[in-house]
mmCIF file of C-alpha atoms in Angstrom:
data_model
loop_
_atom_site.group_PDB
_atom_site.id
_atom_site.type_symbol
_atom_site.label_atom_id
_atom_site.label_comp_id
_atom_site.label_asym_id
_atom_site.label_seq_id
_atom_site.Cartn_x
_atom_site.Cartn_y
_atom_site.Cartn_z
ATOM 1 C CA VAL A 1 15.778 10.143 11.210
ATOM 2 C CA LYS A 2 17.379 13.582 10.815
ATOM 3 C CA ASN A 3 15.413 16.821 10.787
ATOM 4 C CA ASN A 4 16.397 20.220 9.437
ATOM 5 C CA THR A 5 14.305 22.342 11.804
ATOM 6 C CA ASN A 6 12.502 22.180 15.101
ATOM 7 C CA ARG A 7 9.440 24.080 13.934
ATOM 8 C CA SER A 8 6.013 22.448 14.145
ATOM 9 C CA ILE A 9 4.010 21.444 11.084
ATOM 10 C CA PRO A 10 0.563 23.066 11.188
ATOM 11 C CA GLY A 11 -2.219 20.522 11.442
ATOM 12 C CA ILE A 12 -0.101 17.388 11.647
ATOM 13 C CA ALA A 13 1.352 16.940 15.111
ATOM 14 C CA ALA A 14 4.673 18.526 16.029
ATOM 15 C CA LEU A 15 6.871 16.709 13.540
ATOM 16 C CA PRO A 16 9.543 18.676 11.648
ATOM 17 C CA PRO A 17 10.284 17.921 7.970
ATOM 18 C CA LEU A 18 12.635 15.031 7.231
ATOM 19 C CA GLU A 19 16.011 15.311 5.567
ATOM 20 C CA THR A 20 16.725 11.596 5.455
ATOM 21 C CA PHE A 21 14.956 8.380 6.415
ATOM 22 C CA SER A 22 17.816 6.654 8.202
ATOM 23 C CA GLY A 23 18.373 2.967 7.436
ATOM 24 C CA HIS A 24 15.887 2.919 4.552
ATOM 25 C CA GLN A 25 16.317 3.366 0.819
ATOM 26 C CA ARG A 26 12.669 4.364 0.510
ATOM 27 C CA ALA A 27 11.527 7.443 2.420
ATOM 28 C CA PHE A 28 8.054 7.641 3.947
ATOM 29 C CA VAL A 29 6.471 11.084 3.873
ATOM 30 C CA LYS A 30 3.396 11.658 6.003
ATOM 31 C CA VAL A 31 0.997 13.979 4.209
ATOM 32 C CA GLN A 32 -2.251 13.395 6.116
ATOM 33 C CA ASP A 33 -3.313 12.388 9.607
ATOM 34 C CA GLY A 34 -6.524 11.801 11.514
ATOM 35 C CA CYS A 35 -9.806 10.136 10.617
ATOM 36 C CA ASP A 36 -13.462 10.583 11.519
ATOM 37 C CA ALA A 37 -14.914 7.671 9.526
ATOM 38 C CA PHE A 38 -15.269 5.558 12.694
ATOM 39 C CA CYS A 39 -14.954 2.068 11.271
ATOM 40 C CA THR A 40 -16.356 0.024 14.126
ATOM 41 C CA TYR A 41 -13.142 -1.962 14.743
ATOM 42 C CA CYS A 42 -10.768 1.024 14.653
ATOM 43 C CA ILE A 43 -9.514 3.145 17.548
ATOM 44 C CA ILE A 44 -7.665 5.685 15.374
ATOM 45 C CA PRO A 45 -10.418 8.365 15.349
ATOM 46 C CA ARG A 46 -10.235 8.505 19.144
ATOM 47 C CA LEU A 47 -6.428 8.639 19.153
ATOM 48 C CA ARG A 48 -5.659 10.857 16.162
ATOM 49 C CA GLY A 49 -8.676 13.147 15.970
ATOM 50 C CA LYS A 50 -10.114 14.819 12.884
ATOM 51 C CA PRO A 51 -8.317 14.724 9.524
ATOM 52 C CA ARG A 52 -5.569 17.243 8.796
ATOM 53 C CA SER A 53 -3.427 17.664 5.694
ATOM 54 C CA ARG A 54 -0.027 19.232 5.120
ATOM 55 C CA PRO A 55 0.380 21.959 2.473
ATOM 56 C CA ILE A 56 1.667 20.726 -0.891
ATOM 57 C CA ASP A 57 4.554 23.218 -0.922
ATOM 58 C CA GLU A 58 5.765 21.939 2.441
ATOM 59 C CA ILE A 59 5.522 18.312 1.303
ATOM 60 C CA LEU A 60 7.343 19.093 -1.921
ATOM 61 C CA GLN A 61 10.174 20.796 -0.046
ATOM 62 C CA GLU A 62 10.602 17.697 2.095
ATOM 63 C CA VAL A 63 10.488 15.359 -0.905
ATOM 64 C CA ARG A 64 13.129 17.377 -2.748
ATOM 65 C CA GLN A 65 15.433 17.259 0.274
ATOM 66 C CA LEU A 66 14.988 13.505 0.658
ATOM 67 C CA VAL A 67 15.719 12.922 -3.028
ATOM 68 C CA ALA A 68 18.763 15.184 -2.845
ATOM 69 C CA ASN A 69 20.015 13.063 0.041
ATOM 70 C CA GLY A 70 19.831 9.868 -1.992
ATOM 71 C CA HIS A 71 16.313 8.464 -1.530
ATOM 72 C CA LYS A 72 15.142 7.253 -4.922
ATOM 73 C CA GLU A 73 11.641 6.216 -3.838
ATOM 74 C CA ILE A 74 9.127 8.243 -1.846
ATOM 75 C CA VAL A 75 6.080 6.661 -0.204
ATOM 76 C CA LEU A 76 3.231 9.087 0.507
ATOM 77 C CA CYS A 77 1.459 8.063 3.715
ATOM 78 C CA GLY A 78 -1.647 9.004 5.621
ATOM 79 C CA VAL A 79 -4.232 7.513 7.953
ATOM 80 C CA PHE A 80 -6.817 8.114 5.186
ATOM 81 C CA LEU A 81 -4.691 9.126 2.217
ATOM 82 C CA GLY A 82 -7.632 9.655 -0.146
ATOM 83 C CA ALA A 83 -8.980 12.368 2.161
ATOM 84 C CA TYR A 84 -5.936 14.544 1.521
ATOM 85 C CA GLY A 85 -7.148 18.138 1.542
ATOM 86 C CA GLN A 86 -10.508 17.264 3.101
ATOM 87 C CA GLU A 87 -11.868 18.249 6.498
ATOM 88 C CA THR A 88 -13.602 14.889 6.919
ATOM 89 C CA THR A 89 -12.996 11.315 5.789
ATOM 90 C CA VAL A 90 -16.753 10.739 5.272
ATOM 91 C CA ARG A 91 -17.125 10.919 1.496
ATOM 92 C CA SER A 92 -20.805 11.821 1.562
ATOM 93 C CA LYS A 93 -19.842 15.110 3.216
ATOM 94 C CA TRP A 94 -17.223 16.118 0.645
ATOM 95 C CA THR A 95 -18.086 19.258 -1.335
ATOM 96 C CA GLU A 96 -14.905 19.159 -3.438
ATOM 97 C CA PRO A 97 -12.941 16.228 -4.874
ATOM 98 C CA SER A 98 -9.830 14.954 -3.123
ATOM 99 C CA ALA A 99 -6.632 16.935 -3.645
ATOM 100 C CA LEU A 100 -4.618 13.688 -3.755
ATOM 101 C CA PRO A 101 -4.285 13.672 -7.591
ATOM 102 C CA GLU A 102 -2.775 17.169 -7.507
ATOM 103 C CA LEU A 103 -0.388 16.169 -4.737
ATOM 104 C CA LEU A 104 0.685 12.986 -6.514
ATOM 105 C CA ARG A 105 1.234 14.843 -9.793
ATOM 106 C CA THR A 106 3.343 17.492 -8.091
ATOM 107 C CA VAL A 107 5.517 14.966 -6.255
ATOM 108 C CA ALA A 108 5.946 12.815 -9.381
ATOM 109 C CA GLU A 109 7.468 15.821 -11.179
ATOM 110 C CA THR A 110 10.297 16.060 -8.621
ATOM 111 C CA PRO A 111 13.648 15.971 -10.497
ATOM 112 C CA GLY A 112 15.655 12.832 -9.760
ATOM 113 C CA LEU A 113 12.774 10.893 -8.187
ATOM 114 C CA TRP A 114 12.846 7.322 -9.494
ATOM 115 C CA ARG A 115 9.571 6.185 -7.949
ATOM 116 C CA VAL A 116 6.653 7.499 -5.903
ATOM 117 C CA ARG A 117 4.244 5.100 -4.239
ATOM 118 C CA LEU A 118 0.947 5.577 -2.399
ATOM 119 C CA SER A 119 0.714 3.745 0.908
ATOM 120 C CA SER A 120 -2.989 2.817 1.024
ATOM 121 C CA LEU A 121 -6.199 3.775 -0.743
ATOM 122 C CA GLU A 122 -9.929 3.131 -0.551
ATOM 123 C CA PRO A 123 -12.004 1.982 -3.565
ATOM 124 C CA GLY A 124 -13.611 5.429 -3.816
ATOM 125 C CA ASP A 125 -10.179 7.023 -4.224
ATOM 126 C CA LEU A 126 -9.646 5.413 -7.644
ATOM 127 C CA THR A 127 -11.168 8.275 -9.600
ATOM 128 C CA GLU A 128 -10.456 8.976 -13.244
ATOM 129 C CA GLU A 129 -8.379 11.979 -12.188
ATOM 130 C CA LEU A 130 -6.137 9.918 -9.904
ATOM 131 C CA LEU A 131 -5.761 7.078 -12.402
ATOM 132 C CA LYS A 132 -4.808 9.619 -15.058
ATOM 133 C CA VAL A 133 -1.848 10.676 -12.918
ATOM 134 C CA PHE A 134 -0.778 7.028 -12.740
ATOM 135 C CA ARG A 135 -0.988 6.819 -16.540
ATOM 136 C CA ASP A 136 0.739 10.131 -17.245
ATOM 137 C CA TYR A 137 3.717 9.659 -14.926
ATOM 138 C CA PRO A 138 5.729 6.437 -15.401
ATOM 139 C CA ASN A 139 7.473 6.956 -12.056
ATOM 140 C CA VAL A 140 4.192 6.463 -10.154
ATOM 141 C CA ALA A 141 4.282 2.835 -8.989
ATOM 142 C CA ALA A 142 1.629 0.581 -10.518
ATOM 143 C CA HIS A 143 0.858 -0.770 -7.071
ATOM 144 C CA LEU A 144 -2.405 -0.182 -5.226
ATOM 145 C CA HIS A 145 -2.918 -1.214 -1.626
ATOM 146 C CA LEU A 146 -6.707 -1.506 -1.273
ATOM 147 C CA PRO A 147 -7.828 -2.872 2.112
ATOM 148 C CA LEU A 148 -10.804 -5.161 1.481
ATOM 149 C CA GLN A 149 -11.311 -6.180 5.142
ATOM 150 C CA SER A 150 -14.234 -8.430 4.137
ATOM 151 C CA GLY A 151 -15.956 -9.596 0.972
ATOM 152 C CA SER A 152 -19.302 -9.847 2.764
ATOM 153 C CA ASP A 153 -21.605 -6.854 2.375
ATOM 154 C CA SER A 154 -23.259 -7.517 5.728
ATOM 155 C CA ILE A 155 -19.890 -7.551 7.502
ATOM 156 C CA LEU A 156 -18.712 -4.445 5.635
ATOM 157 C CA LYS A 157 -21.854 -2.686 6.821
ATOM 158 C CA ARG A 158 -21.177 -3.824 10.392
ATOM 159 C CA MET A 159 -17.654 -2.501 10.032
ATOM 160 C CA ASN A 160 -19.042 0.860 8.835
ATOM 161 C CA ARG A 161 -16.883 0.743 5.715
ATOM 162 C CA GLN A 162 -17.715 3.218 2.937
ATOM 163 C CA TYR A 163 -18.078 0.648 0.145
ATOM 164 C CA ASP A 164 -19.593 -2.745 -0.581
ATOM 165 C CA SER A 165 -18.103 -5.717 -2.416
ATOM 166 C CA ARG A 166 -19.521 -4.611 -5.769
ATOM 167 C CA GLN A 167 -17.937 -1.171 -5.461
ATOM 168 C CA PHE A 168 -14.629 -2.752 -4.461
ATOM 169 C CA LEU A 169 -14.613 -4.978 -7.548
ATOM 170 C CA GLN A 170 -15.603 -2.048 -9.753
ATOM 171 C CA ALA A 171 -12.663 -0.044 -8.426
ATOM 172 C CA VAL A 172 -10.298 -2.915 -9.226
ATOM 173 C CA GLU A 173 -11.762 -3.102 -12.732
ATOM 174 C CA ARG A 174 -11.212 0.641 -13.246
ATOM 175 C CA ALA A 175 -7.605 0.282 -12.135
ATOM 176 C CA ARG A 176 -6.928 -2.631 -14.469
ATOM 177 C CA GLU A 177 -8.506 -0.834 -17.410
ATOM 178 C CA ALA A 178 -6.383 2.246 -16.772
ATOM 179 C CA LEU A 179 -3.043 0.710 -15.755
ATOM 180 C CA ASP A 180 -0.718 -1.935 -17.137
ATOM 181 C CA ASN A 181 -1.059 -4.994 -14.894
ATOM 182 C CA PRO A 182 -1.120 -3.208 -11.532
ATOM 183 C CA ALA A 183 -0.225 -5.087 -8.367
ATOM 184 C CA ILE A 184 -3.130 -4.999 -5.936
ATOM 185 C CA THR A 185 -2.407 -5.803 -2.312
ATOM 186 C CA THR A 186 -4.906 -5.860 0.528
ATOM 187 C CA ASP A 187 -5.763 -6.295 4.211
ATOM 188 C CA ILE A 188 -8.410 -8.760 5.386
ATOM 189 C CA VAL A 189 -9.873 -9.139 8.872
ATOM 190 C CA VAL A 190 -10.980 -12.654 9.842
ATOM 191 C CA GLY A 191 -13.449 -13.415 12.617
ATOM 192 C CA PHE A 192 -15.236 -10.085 12.854
ATOM 193 C CA PRO A 193 -18.255 -10.398 15.181
ATOM 194 C CA GLY A 194 -21.116 -12.103 13.406
ATOM 195 C CA GLN A 195 -18.968 -13.543 10.603
ATOM 196 C CA THR A 196 -20.706 -16.683 9.311
ATOM 197 C CA ASP A 197 -19.430 -19.376 6.980
ATOM 198 C CA GLU A 198 -21.293 -17.584 4.188
ATOM 199 C CA ASP A 199 -19.587 -14.283 5.042
ATOM 200 C CA PHE A 200 -16.181 -15.933 4.957
ATOM 201 C CA ALA A 201 -16.994 -17.673 1.663
ATOM 202 C CA ALA A 202 -17.883 -14.270 0.183
ATOM 203 C CA THR A 203 -14.455 -12.966 1.204
ATOM 204 C CA VAL A 204 -12.734 -15.932 -0.458
ATOM 205 C CA GLU A 205 -14.782 -15.353 -3.608
ATOM 206 C CA VAL A 206 -13.871 -11.668 -3.842
ATOM 207 C CA ALA A 207 -10.189 -12.438 -3.206
ATOM 208 C CA ARG A 208 -10.177 -14.953 -6.060
ATOM 209 C CA LYS A 209 -11.927 -12.509 -8.405
ATOM 210 C CA VAL A 210 -9.375 -9.799 -7.663
ATOM 211 C CA GLY A 211 -6.309 -12.053 -7.704
ATOM 212 C CA PHE A 212 -4.427 -10.066 -5.087
ATOM 213 C CA SER A 213 -0.654 -9.999 -5.436
ATOM 214 C CA LYS A 214 -0.336 -10.013 -1.646
ATOM 215 C CA MET A 215 -2.801 -10.437 1.214
ATOM 216 C CA HIS A 216 -2.219 -9.292 4.800
ATOM 217 C CA ILE A 217 -4.500 -11.407 7.011
ATOM 218 C CA PHE A 218 -5.430 -10.393 10.548
ATOM 219 C CA PRO A 219 -7.607 -12.203 13.087
ATOM 220 C CA PHE A 220 -10.087 -9.764 14.575
ATOM 221 C CA SER A 221 -8.819 -8.199 17.787
ATOM 222 C CA PRO A 222 -11.424 -6.306 19.846
ATOM 223 C CA ARG A 223 -10.259 -2.878 20.983
ATOM 224 C CA GLU A 224 -11.855 -1.295 24.010
ATOM 225 C CA GLY A 225 -13.366 2.051 23.083
ATOM 226 C CA THR A 226 -14.512 0.930 19.631
ATOM 227 C CA ALA A 227 -18.065 0.041 18.653
ATOM 228 C CA ALA A 228 -17.000 -3.525 17.820
ATOM 229 C CA TRP A 229 -15.792 -3.993 21.401
ATOM 230 C CA ASN A 230 -19.427 -4.338 22.448
ATOM 231 C CA LEU A 231 -19.910 -7.078 19.824
ATOM 232 C CA ARG A 232 -16.971 -9.241 20.889
ATOM 233 C CA ASP A 233 -19.221 -11.939 22.335
ATOM 234 C CA GLN A 234 -20.457 -12.545 18.760
ATOM 235 C CA MET A 235 -17.013 -13.515 17.471
ATOM 236 C CA PRO A 236 -16.709 -16.990 15.921
ATOM 237 C CA PRO A 237 -14.914 -19.599 18.063
ATOM 238 C CA ARG A 238 -11.160 -19.238 18.204
ATOM 239 C CA GLU A 239 -10.549 -22.505 16.345
ATOM 240 C CA VAL A 240 -12.879 -21.358 13.538
ATOM 241 C CA ILE A 241 -11.015 -18.070 13.196
ATOM 242 C CA LYS A 242 -7.700 -19.921 13.115
ATOM 243 C CA ALA A 243 -8.922 -22.318 10.421
ATOM 244 C CA ARG A 244 -10.216 -19.433 8.297
ATOM 245 C CA CYS A 245 -6.895 -17.607 8.629
ATOM 246 C CA VAL A 246 -5.057 -20.734 7.483
ATOM 247 C CA GLU A 247 -7.373 -21.111 4.483
ATOM 248 C CA LEU A 248 -6.929 -17.476 3.475
ATOM 249 C CA ALA A 249 -3.158 -17.689 3.922
ATOM 250 C CA HIS A 250 -3.072 -20.691 1.572
ATOM 251 C CA LEU A 251 -5.146 -18.781 -0.969
ATOM 252 C CA GLY A 252 -2.903 -15.736 -0.552
ATOM 253 C CA ARG A 253 0.198 -17.777 -1.398
ATOM 254 C CA GLU A 254 -1.540 -19.252 -4.437
ATOM 255 C CA LEU A 255 -2.616 -15.858 -5.762
ATOM 256 C CA ALA A 256 0.779 -14.279 -5.070
ATOM 257 C CA GLU A 257 2.574 -17.060 -6.946
ATOM 258 C CA ASN A 258 0.200 -16.674 -9.878
ATOM 259 C CA PHE A 259 1.025 -12.983 -10.030
ATOM 260 C CA ARG A 260 4.791 -13.363 -9.668
ATOM 261 C CA LYS A 261 5.362 -16.169 -12.157
ATOM 262 C CA GLN A 262 4.300 -14.013 -15.103
ATOM 263 C CA PHE A 263 7.526 -12.015 -14.710
ATOM 264 C CA ILE A 264 9.890 -14.972 -15.185
ATOM 265 C CA GLY A 265 12.045 -14.223 -18.227
ATOM 266 C CA GLN A 266 11.497 -10.463 -18.034
ATOM 267 C CA THR A 267 14.103 -7.864 -17.139
ATOM 268 C CA ILE A 268 12.923 -5.458 -14.461
ATOM 269 C CA GLU A 269 14.161 -2.585 -12.354
ATOM 270 C CA ALA A 270 14.544 -2.844 -8.593
ATOM 271 C CA LEU A 271 15.707 -0.520 -5.838
ATOM 272 C CA VAL A 272 18.333 -2.386 -3.813
ATOM 273 C CA GLU A 273 17.473 -2.544 -0.110
ATOM 274 C CA LEU A 274 19.519 -3.681 2.871
ATOM 275 C CA PRO A 275 19.639 -7.494 3.202
ATOM 276 C CA ASN A 276 17.257 -9.112 5.678
ATOM 277 C CA SER A 277 17.062 -12.521 7.358
ATOM 278 C CA LYS A 278 15.595 -14.110 4.210
ATOM 279 C CA THR A 279 18.307 -12.811 1.871
ATOM 280 C CA PRO A 280 20.655 -15.660 0.813
ATOM 281 C CA PRO A 281 24.395 -15.224 1.466
ATOM 282 C CA ASN A 282 26.245 -13.286 -1.261
ATOM 283 C CA HIS A 283 22.941 -11.958 -2.586
ATOM 284 C CA ALA A 284 21.328 -8.558 -2.682
ATOM 285 C CA ARG A 285 17.615 -7.897 -2.539
ATOM 286 C CA GLY A 286 15.608 -5.223 -4.269
ATOM 287 C CA LEU A 287 12.028 -4.010 -4.322
ATOM 288 C CA THR A 288 10.306 -3.699 -7.683
ATOM 289 C CA GLU A 289 7.686 -1.240 -8.824
ATOM 290 C CA ARG A 290 4.928 -3.775 -8.193
ATOM 291 C CA TYR A 291 6.068 -4.371 -4.617
ATOM 292 C CA ILE A 292 7.766 -7.721 -5.181
ATOM 293 C CA GLU A 293 11.119 -8.547 -3.627
ATOM 294 C CA VAL A 294 13.789 -9.898 -5.966
ATOM 295 C CA ALA A 295 17.062 -11.517 -4.835
ATOM 296 C CA PHE A 296 20.115 -11.800 -7.061
ATOM 297 C CA PRO A 297 23.746 -12.924 -6.540
ATOM 298 C CA THR A 298 26.499 -10.355 -6.131
ATOM 299 C CA ASP A 299 29.933 -10.373 -4.508
ATOM 300 C CA LYS A 300 29.424 -7.039 -2.740
ATOM 301 C CA PRO A 301 25.736 -6.479 -2.003
ATOM 302 C CA GLU A 302 26.487 -3.534 0.285
ATOM 303 C CA GLU A 303 27.921 -1.562 -2.641
ATOM 304 C CA LEU A 304 24.617 -1.801 -4.509
ATOM 305 C CA THR A 305 22.410 -0.691 -1.618
ATOM 306 C CA GLY A 306 20.381 2.334 -2.618
ATOM 307 C CA GLN A 307 20.979 1.868 -6.345
ATOM 308 C CA VAL A 308 18.453 1.029 -9.043
ATOM 309 C CA VAL A 309 19.522 -2.085 -10.936
ATOM 310 C CA ARG A 310 18.069 -4.110 -13.781
ATOM 311 C CA VAL A 311 17.566 -7.788 -13.017
ATOM 312 C CA LYS A 312 16.646 -10.599 -15.388
ATOM 313 C CA ILE A 313 14.116 -12.809 -13.598
ATOM 314 C CA THR A 314 14.984 -16.491 -13.688
ATOM 315 C CA GLY A 315 12.580 -17.945 -11.132
ATOM 316 C CA MET A 316 10.638 -17.558 -7.909
ATOM 317 C CA SER A 317 11.470 -17.911 -4.246
ATOM 318 C CA GLN A 318 8.904 -18.665 -1.550
ATOM 319 C CA THR A 319 8.129 -14.996 -1.108
ATOM 320 C CA GLY A 320 9.447 -13.224 -4.189
ATOM 321 C CA LEU A 321 11.525 -13.500 -7.349
ATOM 322 C CA VAL A 322 15.122 -14.476 -8.091
ATOM 323 C CA GLY A 323 17.313 -13.378 -10.961
ATOM 324 C CA ILE A 324 20.682 -12.149 -12.201
ATOM 325 C CA ILE A 325 21.904 -8.625 -12.825
ATOM 326 C CA ASP A 326 21.348 -7.651 -16.433
ATOM 327 C CA ALA A 327 24.351 -6.344 -18.360
ATOM 328 C CA LEU A 328 22.419 -3.523 -20.009
ATOM 329 C CA PRO A 329 22.581 -0.047 -18.408
ATOM 330 C CA PRO A 330 19.567 1.038 -16.371
ATOM 331 C CA ARG A 331 16.867 3.084 -18.036
ATOM 332 C CA ALA A 332 14.863 5.788 -16.339
ATOM 333 C CA HIS A 333 11.482 4.216 -17.135
ATOM 334 C CA HIS A 334 10.371 1.058 -18.872
ATOM 335 C CA GLU A 335 8.112 -1.913 -18.330
ATOM 336 C CA ALA A 336 8.772 -2.976 -14.757
ATOM 337 C CA CYS A 337 7.584 -5.619 -12.355
#
């Protein structure tokens, strides 16, 4: 990663602005750091301290430089992205709304930026103001990463999360009413101390109701220094946790396939990334707006890296979509996967 200055960024560690995100077609821009929400399983508040946010003008300068250097997609990142501009991540203490909608709007207006994506949000972040930015700017990716962690209200309370299952589902409903078929991805923790069969069943039920396009599943790992460390003797047996992870993984594949198959026959845009171990020989792979990988045949995949191409979807792979390059020229914005 190259930097254009050695000066420190006020409030966010001593990291200088980026000029290019080496080896990646998408550039990740950190706009917020720190958290004081103290979820009981999380060590971040002790490691990162209180929340801090970078000035919009500074972020915009960095984004413009990254776009000028060839990055067509920018991912805005933060430990608690929805608390951008706030002095605390505890919503009940906020006296003003989040400044995230203003930041997203400003970045989306950057000339030459094909796509801007938000890294992770909380249900309470999906305000009318933020969703309006999604609607008004076609280059804002219709992809929301909303960590559920658990579908059980009792477990969410033990985790000290700032929402319950009803509020999570309401946030998803708001997003689907406002946006055209958004992709909703999530994180789920399995085996949190005290998790019963009923708690796990509640998580499965919420996952089915949402229909996540991708689920990241993690067995609970106790971290010394967190409140949950003192509850580790209440964890379910290891074999129970493993079985629940397997069940959720099976459900995750089912839901992901249900989401992906609706795009068969459509022509979509994708940003071509470097091939990985799963990319077939003589194929390129791209990432779509809705965070789905698509592979397509080409004689010289390296020549397409970093370009936005249109691909007609012909089928599905185990983890994504497959297709062929469409003969029509690319458009700046249109219905995309």
